Backbone as a chain_set.jsonl record, in Angstrom:
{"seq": "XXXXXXXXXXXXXXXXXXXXXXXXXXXXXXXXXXXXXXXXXXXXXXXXXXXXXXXXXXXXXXXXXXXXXXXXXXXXXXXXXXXXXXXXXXXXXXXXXXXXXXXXXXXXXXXXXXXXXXXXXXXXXXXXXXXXXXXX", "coords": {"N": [[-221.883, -162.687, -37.689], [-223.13, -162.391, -40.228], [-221.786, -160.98, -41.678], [-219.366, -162.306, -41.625], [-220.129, -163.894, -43.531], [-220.672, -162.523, -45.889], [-218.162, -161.399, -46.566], [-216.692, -163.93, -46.631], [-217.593, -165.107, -49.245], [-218.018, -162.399, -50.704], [-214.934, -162.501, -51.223], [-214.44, -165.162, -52.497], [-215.518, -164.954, -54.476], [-213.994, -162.383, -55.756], [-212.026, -163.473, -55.998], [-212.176, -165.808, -58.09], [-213.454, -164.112, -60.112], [-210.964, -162.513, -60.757], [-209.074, -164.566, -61.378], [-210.577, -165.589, -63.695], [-210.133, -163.132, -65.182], [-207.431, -162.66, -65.464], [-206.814, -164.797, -67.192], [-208.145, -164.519, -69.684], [-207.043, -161.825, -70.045], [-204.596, -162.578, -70.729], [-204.834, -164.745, -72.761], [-205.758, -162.815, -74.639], [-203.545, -161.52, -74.983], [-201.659, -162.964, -76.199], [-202.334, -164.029, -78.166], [-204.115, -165.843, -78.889], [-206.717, -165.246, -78.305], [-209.066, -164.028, -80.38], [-209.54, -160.262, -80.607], [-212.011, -158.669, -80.857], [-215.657, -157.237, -80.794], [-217.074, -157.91, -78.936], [-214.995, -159.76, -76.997], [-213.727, -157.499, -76.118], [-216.046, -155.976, -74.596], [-216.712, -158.221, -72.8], [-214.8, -158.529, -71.779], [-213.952, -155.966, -70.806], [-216.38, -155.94, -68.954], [-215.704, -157.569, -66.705], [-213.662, -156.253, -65.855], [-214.648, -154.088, -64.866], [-216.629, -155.608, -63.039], [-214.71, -156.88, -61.365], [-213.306, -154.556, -59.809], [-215.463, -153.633, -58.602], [-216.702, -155.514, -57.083], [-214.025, -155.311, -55.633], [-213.848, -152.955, -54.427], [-216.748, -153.072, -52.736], [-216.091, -155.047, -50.712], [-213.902, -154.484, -49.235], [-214.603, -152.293, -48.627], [-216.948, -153.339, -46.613], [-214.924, -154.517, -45.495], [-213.685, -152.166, -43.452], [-215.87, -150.817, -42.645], [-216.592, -153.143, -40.564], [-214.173, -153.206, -39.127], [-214.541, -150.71, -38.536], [-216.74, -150.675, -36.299], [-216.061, -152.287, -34.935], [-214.115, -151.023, -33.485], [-214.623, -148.943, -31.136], [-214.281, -150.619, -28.839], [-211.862, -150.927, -28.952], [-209.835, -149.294, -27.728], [-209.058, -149.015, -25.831], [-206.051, -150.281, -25.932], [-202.971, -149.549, -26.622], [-201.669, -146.517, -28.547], [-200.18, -146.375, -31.578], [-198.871, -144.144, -33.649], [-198.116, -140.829, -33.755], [-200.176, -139.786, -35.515], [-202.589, -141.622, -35.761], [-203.173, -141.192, -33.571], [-204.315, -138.606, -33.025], [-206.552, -138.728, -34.619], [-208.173, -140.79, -33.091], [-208.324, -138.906, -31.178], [-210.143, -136.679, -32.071], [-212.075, -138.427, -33.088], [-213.354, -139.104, -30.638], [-214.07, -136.623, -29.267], [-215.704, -135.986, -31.448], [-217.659, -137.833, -30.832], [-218.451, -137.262, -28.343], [-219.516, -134.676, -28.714], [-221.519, -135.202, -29.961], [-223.024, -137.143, -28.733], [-223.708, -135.105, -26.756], [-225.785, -133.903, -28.02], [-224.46, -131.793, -30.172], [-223.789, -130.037, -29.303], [-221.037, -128.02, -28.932], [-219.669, -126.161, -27.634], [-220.426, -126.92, -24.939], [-219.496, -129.149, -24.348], [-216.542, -128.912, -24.857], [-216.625, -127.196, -22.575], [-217.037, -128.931, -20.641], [-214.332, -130.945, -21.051], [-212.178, -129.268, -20.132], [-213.087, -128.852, -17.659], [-212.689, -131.319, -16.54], [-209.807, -131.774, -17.266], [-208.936, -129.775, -15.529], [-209.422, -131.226, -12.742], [-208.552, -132.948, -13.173], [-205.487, -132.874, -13.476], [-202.361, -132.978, -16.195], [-203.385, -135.21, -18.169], [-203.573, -137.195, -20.84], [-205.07, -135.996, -24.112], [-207.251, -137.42, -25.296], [-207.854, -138.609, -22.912], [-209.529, -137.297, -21.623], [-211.926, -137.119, -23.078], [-212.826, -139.61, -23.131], [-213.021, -140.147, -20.285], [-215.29, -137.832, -20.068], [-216.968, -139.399, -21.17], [-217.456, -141.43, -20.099], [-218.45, -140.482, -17.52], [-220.962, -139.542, -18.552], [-221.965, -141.284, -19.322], [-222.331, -142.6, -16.574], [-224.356, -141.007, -15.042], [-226.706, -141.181, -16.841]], "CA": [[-221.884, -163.849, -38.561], [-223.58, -162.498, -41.761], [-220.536, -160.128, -42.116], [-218.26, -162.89, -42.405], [-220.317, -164.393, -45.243], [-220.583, -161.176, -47.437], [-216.39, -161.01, -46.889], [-215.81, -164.864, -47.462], [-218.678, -164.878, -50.214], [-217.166, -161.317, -51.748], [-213.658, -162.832, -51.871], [-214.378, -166.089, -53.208], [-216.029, -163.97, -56.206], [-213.421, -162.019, -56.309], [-210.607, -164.573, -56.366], [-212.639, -166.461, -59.381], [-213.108, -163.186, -61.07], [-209.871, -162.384, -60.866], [-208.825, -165.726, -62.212], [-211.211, -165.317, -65.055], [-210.297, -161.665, -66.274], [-205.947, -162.888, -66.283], [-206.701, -165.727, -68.199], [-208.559, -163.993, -70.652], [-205.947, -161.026, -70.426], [-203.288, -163.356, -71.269], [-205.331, -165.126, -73.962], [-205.913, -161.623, -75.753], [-202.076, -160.967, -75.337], [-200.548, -164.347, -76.379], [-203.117, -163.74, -79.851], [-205.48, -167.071, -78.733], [-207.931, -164.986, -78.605], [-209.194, -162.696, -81.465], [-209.798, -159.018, -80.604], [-213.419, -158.098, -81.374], [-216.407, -156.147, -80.127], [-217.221, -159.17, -77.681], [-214.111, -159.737, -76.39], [-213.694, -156.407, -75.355], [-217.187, -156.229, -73.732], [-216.31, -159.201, -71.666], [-213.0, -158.179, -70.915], [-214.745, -154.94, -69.748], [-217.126, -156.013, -67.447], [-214.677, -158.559, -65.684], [-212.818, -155.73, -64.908], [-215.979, -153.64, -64.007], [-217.347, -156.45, -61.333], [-213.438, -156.975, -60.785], [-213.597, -152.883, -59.605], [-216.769, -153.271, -57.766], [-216.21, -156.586, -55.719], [-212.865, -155.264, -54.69], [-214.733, -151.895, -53.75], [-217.316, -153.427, -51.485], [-215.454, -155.801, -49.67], [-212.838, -153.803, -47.928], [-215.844, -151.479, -47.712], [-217.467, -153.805, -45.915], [-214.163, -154.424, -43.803], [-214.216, -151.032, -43.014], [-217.248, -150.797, -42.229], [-216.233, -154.019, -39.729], [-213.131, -152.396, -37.996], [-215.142, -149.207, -37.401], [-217.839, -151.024, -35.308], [-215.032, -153.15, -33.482], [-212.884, -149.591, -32.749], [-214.828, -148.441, -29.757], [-213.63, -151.699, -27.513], [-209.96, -151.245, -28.907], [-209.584, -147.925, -27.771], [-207.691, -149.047, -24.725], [-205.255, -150.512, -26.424], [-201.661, -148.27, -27.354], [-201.958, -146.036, -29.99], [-198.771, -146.528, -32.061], [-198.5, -143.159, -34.437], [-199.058, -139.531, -33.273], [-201.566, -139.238, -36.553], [-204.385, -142.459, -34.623], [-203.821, -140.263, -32.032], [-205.564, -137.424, -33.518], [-207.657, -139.614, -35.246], [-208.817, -141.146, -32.216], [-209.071, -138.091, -30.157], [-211.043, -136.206, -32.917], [-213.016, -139.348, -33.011], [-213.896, -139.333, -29.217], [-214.357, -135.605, -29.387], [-217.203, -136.052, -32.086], [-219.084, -138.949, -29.991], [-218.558, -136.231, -27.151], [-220.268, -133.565, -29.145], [-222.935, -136.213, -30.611], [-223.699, -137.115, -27.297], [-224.414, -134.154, -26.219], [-226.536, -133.516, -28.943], [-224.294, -130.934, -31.333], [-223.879, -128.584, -28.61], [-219.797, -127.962, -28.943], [-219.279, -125.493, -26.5], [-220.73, -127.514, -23.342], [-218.632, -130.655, -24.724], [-215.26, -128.027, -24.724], [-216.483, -127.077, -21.132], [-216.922, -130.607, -19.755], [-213.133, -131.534, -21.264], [-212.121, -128.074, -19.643], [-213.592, -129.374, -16.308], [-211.875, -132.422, -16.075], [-208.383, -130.869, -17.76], [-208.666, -129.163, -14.246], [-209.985, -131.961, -12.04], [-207.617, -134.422, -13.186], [-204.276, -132.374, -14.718], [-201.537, -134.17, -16.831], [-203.559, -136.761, -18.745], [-203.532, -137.166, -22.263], [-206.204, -135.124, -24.591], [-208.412, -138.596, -25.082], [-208.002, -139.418, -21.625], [-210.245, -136.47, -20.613], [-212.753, -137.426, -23.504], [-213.412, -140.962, -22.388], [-213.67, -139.576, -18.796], [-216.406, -137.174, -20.013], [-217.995, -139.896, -22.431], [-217.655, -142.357, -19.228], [-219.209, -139.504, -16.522], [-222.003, -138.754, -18.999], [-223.06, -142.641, -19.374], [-222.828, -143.458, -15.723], [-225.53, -140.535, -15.24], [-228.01, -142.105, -17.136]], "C": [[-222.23, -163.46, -39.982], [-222.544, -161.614, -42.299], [-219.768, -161.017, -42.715], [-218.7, -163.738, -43.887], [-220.154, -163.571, -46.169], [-219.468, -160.797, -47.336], [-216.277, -162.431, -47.208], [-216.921, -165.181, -48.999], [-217.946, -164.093, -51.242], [-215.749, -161.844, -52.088], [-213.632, -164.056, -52.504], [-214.738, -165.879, -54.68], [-215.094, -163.338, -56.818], [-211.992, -162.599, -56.137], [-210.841, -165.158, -57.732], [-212.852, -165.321, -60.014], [-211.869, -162.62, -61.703], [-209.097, -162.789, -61.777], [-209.16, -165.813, -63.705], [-210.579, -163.853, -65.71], [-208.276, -162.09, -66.581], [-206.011, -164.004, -66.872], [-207.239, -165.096, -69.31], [-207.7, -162.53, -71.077], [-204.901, -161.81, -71.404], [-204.031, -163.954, -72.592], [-205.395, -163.971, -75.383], [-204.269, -160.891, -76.202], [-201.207, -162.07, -76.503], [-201.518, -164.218, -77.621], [-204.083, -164.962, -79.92], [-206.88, -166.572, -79.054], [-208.488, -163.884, -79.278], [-209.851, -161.758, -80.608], [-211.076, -158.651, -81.38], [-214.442, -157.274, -80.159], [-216.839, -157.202, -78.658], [-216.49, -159.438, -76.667], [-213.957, -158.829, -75.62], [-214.908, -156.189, -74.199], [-217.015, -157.153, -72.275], [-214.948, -159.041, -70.767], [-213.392, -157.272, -70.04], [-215.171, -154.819, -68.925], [-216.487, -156.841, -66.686], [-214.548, -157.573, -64.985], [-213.732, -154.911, -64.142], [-216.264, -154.65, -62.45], [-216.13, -156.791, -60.846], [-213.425, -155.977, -59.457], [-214.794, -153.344, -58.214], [-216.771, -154.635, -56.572], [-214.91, -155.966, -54.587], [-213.539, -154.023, -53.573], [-215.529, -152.294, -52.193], [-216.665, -154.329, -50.411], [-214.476, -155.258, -48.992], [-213.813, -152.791, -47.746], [-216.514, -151.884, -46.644], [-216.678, -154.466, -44.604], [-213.989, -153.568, -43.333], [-214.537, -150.677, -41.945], [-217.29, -152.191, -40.628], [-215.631, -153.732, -38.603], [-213.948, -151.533, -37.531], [-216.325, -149.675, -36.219], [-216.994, -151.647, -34.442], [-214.163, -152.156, -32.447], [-213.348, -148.844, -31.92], [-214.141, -149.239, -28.33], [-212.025, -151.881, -28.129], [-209.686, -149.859, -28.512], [-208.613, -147.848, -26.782], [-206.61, -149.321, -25.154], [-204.027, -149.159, -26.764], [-202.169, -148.112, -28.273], [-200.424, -145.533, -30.668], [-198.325, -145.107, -32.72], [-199.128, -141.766, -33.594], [-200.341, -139.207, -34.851], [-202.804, -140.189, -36.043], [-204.329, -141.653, -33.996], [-204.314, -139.243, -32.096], [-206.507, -137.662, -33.971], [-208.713, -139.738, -34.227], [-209.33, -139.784, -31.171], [-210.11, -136.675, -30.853], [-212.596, -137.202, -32.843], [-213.948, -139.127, -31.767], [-214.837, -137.881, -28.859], [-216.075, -135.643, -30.241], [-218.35, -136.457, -31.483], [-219.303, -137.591, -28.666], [-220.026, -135.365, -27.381], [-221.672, -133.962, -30.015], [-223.671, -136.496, -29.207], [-224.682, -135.595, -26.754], [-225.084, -133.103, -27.229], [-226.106, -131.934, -30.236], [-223.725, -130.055, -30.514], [-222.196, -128.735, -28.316], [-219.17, -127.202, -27.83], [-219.356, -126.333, -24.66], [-219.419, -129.336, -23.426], [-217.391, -130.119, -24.002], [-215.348, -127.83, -23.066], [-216.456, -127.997, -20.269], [-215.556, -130.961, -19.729], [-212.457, -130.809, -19.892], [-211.809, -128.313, -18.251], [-212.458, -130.687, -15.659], [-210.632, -132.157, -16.301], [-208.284, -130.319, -15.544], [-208.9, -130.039, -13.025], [-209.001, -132.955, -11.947], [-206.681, -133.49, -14.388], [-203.134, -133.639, -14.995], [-202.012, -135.431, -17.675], [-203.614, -136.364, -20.095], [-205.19, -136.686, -22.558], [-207.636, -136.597, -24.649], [-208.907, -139.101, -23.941], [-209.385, -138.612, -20.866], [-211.834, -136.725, -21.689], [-213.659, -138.645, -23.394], [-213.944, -140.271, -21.06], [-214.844, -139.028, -18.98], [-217.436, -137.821, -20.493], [-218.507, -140.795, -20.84], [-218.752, -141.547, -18.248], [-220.867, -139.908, -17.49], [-223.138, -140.682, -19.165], [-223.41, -143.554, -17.863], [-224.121, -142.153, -15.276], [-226.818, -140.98, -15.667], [-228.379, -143.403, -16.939]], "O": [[-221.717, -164.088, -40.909], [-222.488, -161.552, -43.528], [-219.4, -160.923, -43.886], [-218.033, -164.074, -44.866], [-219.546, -163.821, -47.21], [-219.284, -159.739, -47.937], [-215.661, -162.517, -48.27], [-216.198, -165.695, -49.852], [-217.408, -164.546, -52.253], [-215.357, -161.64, -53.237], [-212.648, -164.151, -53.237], [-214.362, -166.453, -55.703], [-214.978, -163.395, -58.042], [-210.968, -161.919, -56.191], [-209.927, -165.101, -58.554], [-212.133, -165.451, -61.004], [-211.749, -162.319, -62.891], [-208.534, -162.15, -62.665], [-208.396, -166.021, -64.648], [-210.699, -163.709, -66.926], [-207.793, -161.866, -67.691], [-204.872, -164.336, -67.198], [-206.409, -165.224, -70.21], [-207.683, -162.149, -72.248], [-204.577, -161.57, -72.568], [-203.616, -163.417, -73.619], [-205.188, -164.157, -76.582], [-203.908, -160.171, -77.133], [-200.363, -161.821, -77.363], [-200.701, -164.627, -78.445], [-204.799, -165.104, -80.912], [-207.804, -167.074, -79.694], [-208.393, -162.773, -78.756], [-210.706, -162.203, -79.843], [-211.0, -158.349, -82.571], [-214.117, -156.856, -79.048], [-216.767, -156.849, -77.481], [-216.952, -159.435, -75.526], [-214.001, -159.061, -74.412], [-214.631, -156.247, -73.001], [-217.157, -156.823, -71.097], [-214.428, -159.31, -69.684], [-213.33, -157.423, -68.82], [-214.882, -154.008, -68.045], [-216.967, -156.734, -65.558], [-214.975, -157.504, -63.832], [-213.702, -154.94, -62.912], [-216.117, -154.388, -61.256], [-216.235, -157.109, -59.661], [-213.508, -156.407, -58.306], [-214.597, -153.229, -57.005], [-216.845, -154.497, -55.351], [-214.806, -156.063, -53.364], [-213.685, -154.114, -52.354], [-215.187, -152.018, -51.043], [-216.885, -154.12, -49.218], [-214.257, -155.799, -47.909], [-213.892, -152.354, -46.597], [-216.763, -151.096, -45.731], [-217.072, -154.798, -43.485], [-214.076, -153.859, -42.14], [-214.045, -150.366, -40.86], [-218.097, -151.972, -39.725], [-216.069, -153.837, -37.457], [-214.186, -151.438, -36.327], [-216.662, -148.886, -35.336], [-217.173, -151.561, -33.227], [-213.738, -152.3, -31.3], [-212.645, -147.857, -31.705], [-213.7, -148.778, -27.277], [-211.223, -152.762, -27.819], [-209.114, -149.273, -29.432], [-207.666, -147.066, -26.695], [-205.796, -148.483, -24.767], [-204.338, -148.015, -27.094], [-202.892, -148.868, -28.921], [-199.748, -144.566, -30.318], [-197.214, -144.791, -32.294], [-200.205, -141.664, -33.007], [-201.206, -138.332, -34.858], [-203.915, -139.677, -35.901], [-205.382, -141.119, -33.647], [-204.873, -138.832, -31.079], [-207.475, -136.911, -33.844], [-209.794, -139.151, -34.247], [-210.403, -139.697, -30.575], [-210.68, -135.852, -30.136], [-213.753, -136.838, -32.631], [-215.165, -138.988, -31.897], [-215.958, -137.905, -28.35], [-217.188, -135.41, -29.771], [-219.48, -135.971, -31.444], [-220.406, -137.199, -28.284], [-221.074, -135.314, -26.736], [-222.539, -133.249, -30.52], [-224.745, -136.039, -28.817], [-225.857, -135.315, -26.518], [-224.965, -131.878, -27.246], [-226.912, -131.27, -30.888], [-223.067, -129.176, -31.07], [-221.927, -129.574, -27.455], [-218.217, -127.647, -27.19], [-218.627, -126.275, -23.67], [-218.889, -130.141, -22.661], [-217.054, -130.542, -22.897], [-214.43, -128.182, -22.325], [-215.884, -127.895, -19.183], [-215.166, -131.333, -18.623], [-212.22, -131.422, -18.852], [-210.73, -128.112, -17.694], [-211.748, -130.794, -14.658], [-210.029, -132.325, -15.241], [-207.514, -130.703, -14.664], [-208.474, -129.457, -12.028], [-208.67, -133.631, -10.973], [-206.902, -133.363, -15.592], [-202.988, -134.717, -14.418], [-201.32, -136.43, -17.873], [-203.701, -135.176, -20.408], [-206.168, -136.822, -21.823], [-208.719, -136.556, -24.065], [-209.927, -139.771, -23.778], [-210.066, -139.04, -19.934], [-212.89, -136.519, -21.089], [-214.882, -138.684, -23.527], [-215.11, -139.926, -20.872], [-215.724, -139.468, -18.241], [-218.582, -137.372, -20.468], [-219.685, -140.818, -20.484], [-219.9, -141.99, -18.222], [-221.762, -140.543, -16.932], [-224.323, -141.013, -19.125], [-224.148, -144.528, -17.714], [-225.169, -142.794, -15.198], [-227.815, -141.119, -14.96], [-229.491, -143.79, -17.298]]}, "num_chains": 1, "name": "protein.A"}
């Protein structure tokens, strides 16, 4: 819930900022509005907190998707580049899990590669992520 306020919050800011910095573009084009040290200033920081709203808010969707992208994992993975993504991804939690230690991760995959042949490279990283959480 407080996510979706600091995204409809951030875009309502940056819809009215928006608003504000092409009206005042256009005003400085169309000659309404004189060219001085002020103007500029203001024009400036529009586009500054323009910059920095747009920044955080898809940061903060991001930051959204990546916490939702463990329970979509079943889902198809449309491009062979997610699919390195994802099985790099899975690989890491592998090797986080098991506290850094890369080699015993490689030998767990290894294990199952042989236990269960033919499955796809993620398929054997879930398996090992799945094994290692019904253990505990």
């Amino acid at each position: 819930m407080g996510n979706q306020v600091v995204i409809a919050v951030g875009t309502f800011i940056l819809l009215l900022t928006g608003l504000l910095l092409g009206y005042v573009l256009s005003q400085l084009v169309l000659g309404f509005l004189p060219f001085n040290l002020l103007t500029f200033f203001g024009t400036l920081s529009l586009i500054l907190i323009f910059g920095t709203l747009y920044y955080v808010l898809f940061w903060q969707l991001r930051r959204e998707q990546s916490r939702s992208s463990p329970s979509s994992l079943n889902r198809p993975i449309p491009s062979q580049v997610e699919e390195d993504v994802s099985d790099s991804y899975l690989k890491n939690r592998l090797i986080a899990r098991l506290s850094g230690d890369t080699a015993a991760a490689e030998k767990l995959i290894e294990q199952a590669k042989e236990t269960y042949p033919g499955m796809p490279e993620n398929w054997y990283c879930e398996r090992v992520l799945d094994d290692l959480d019904g253990d505990r």
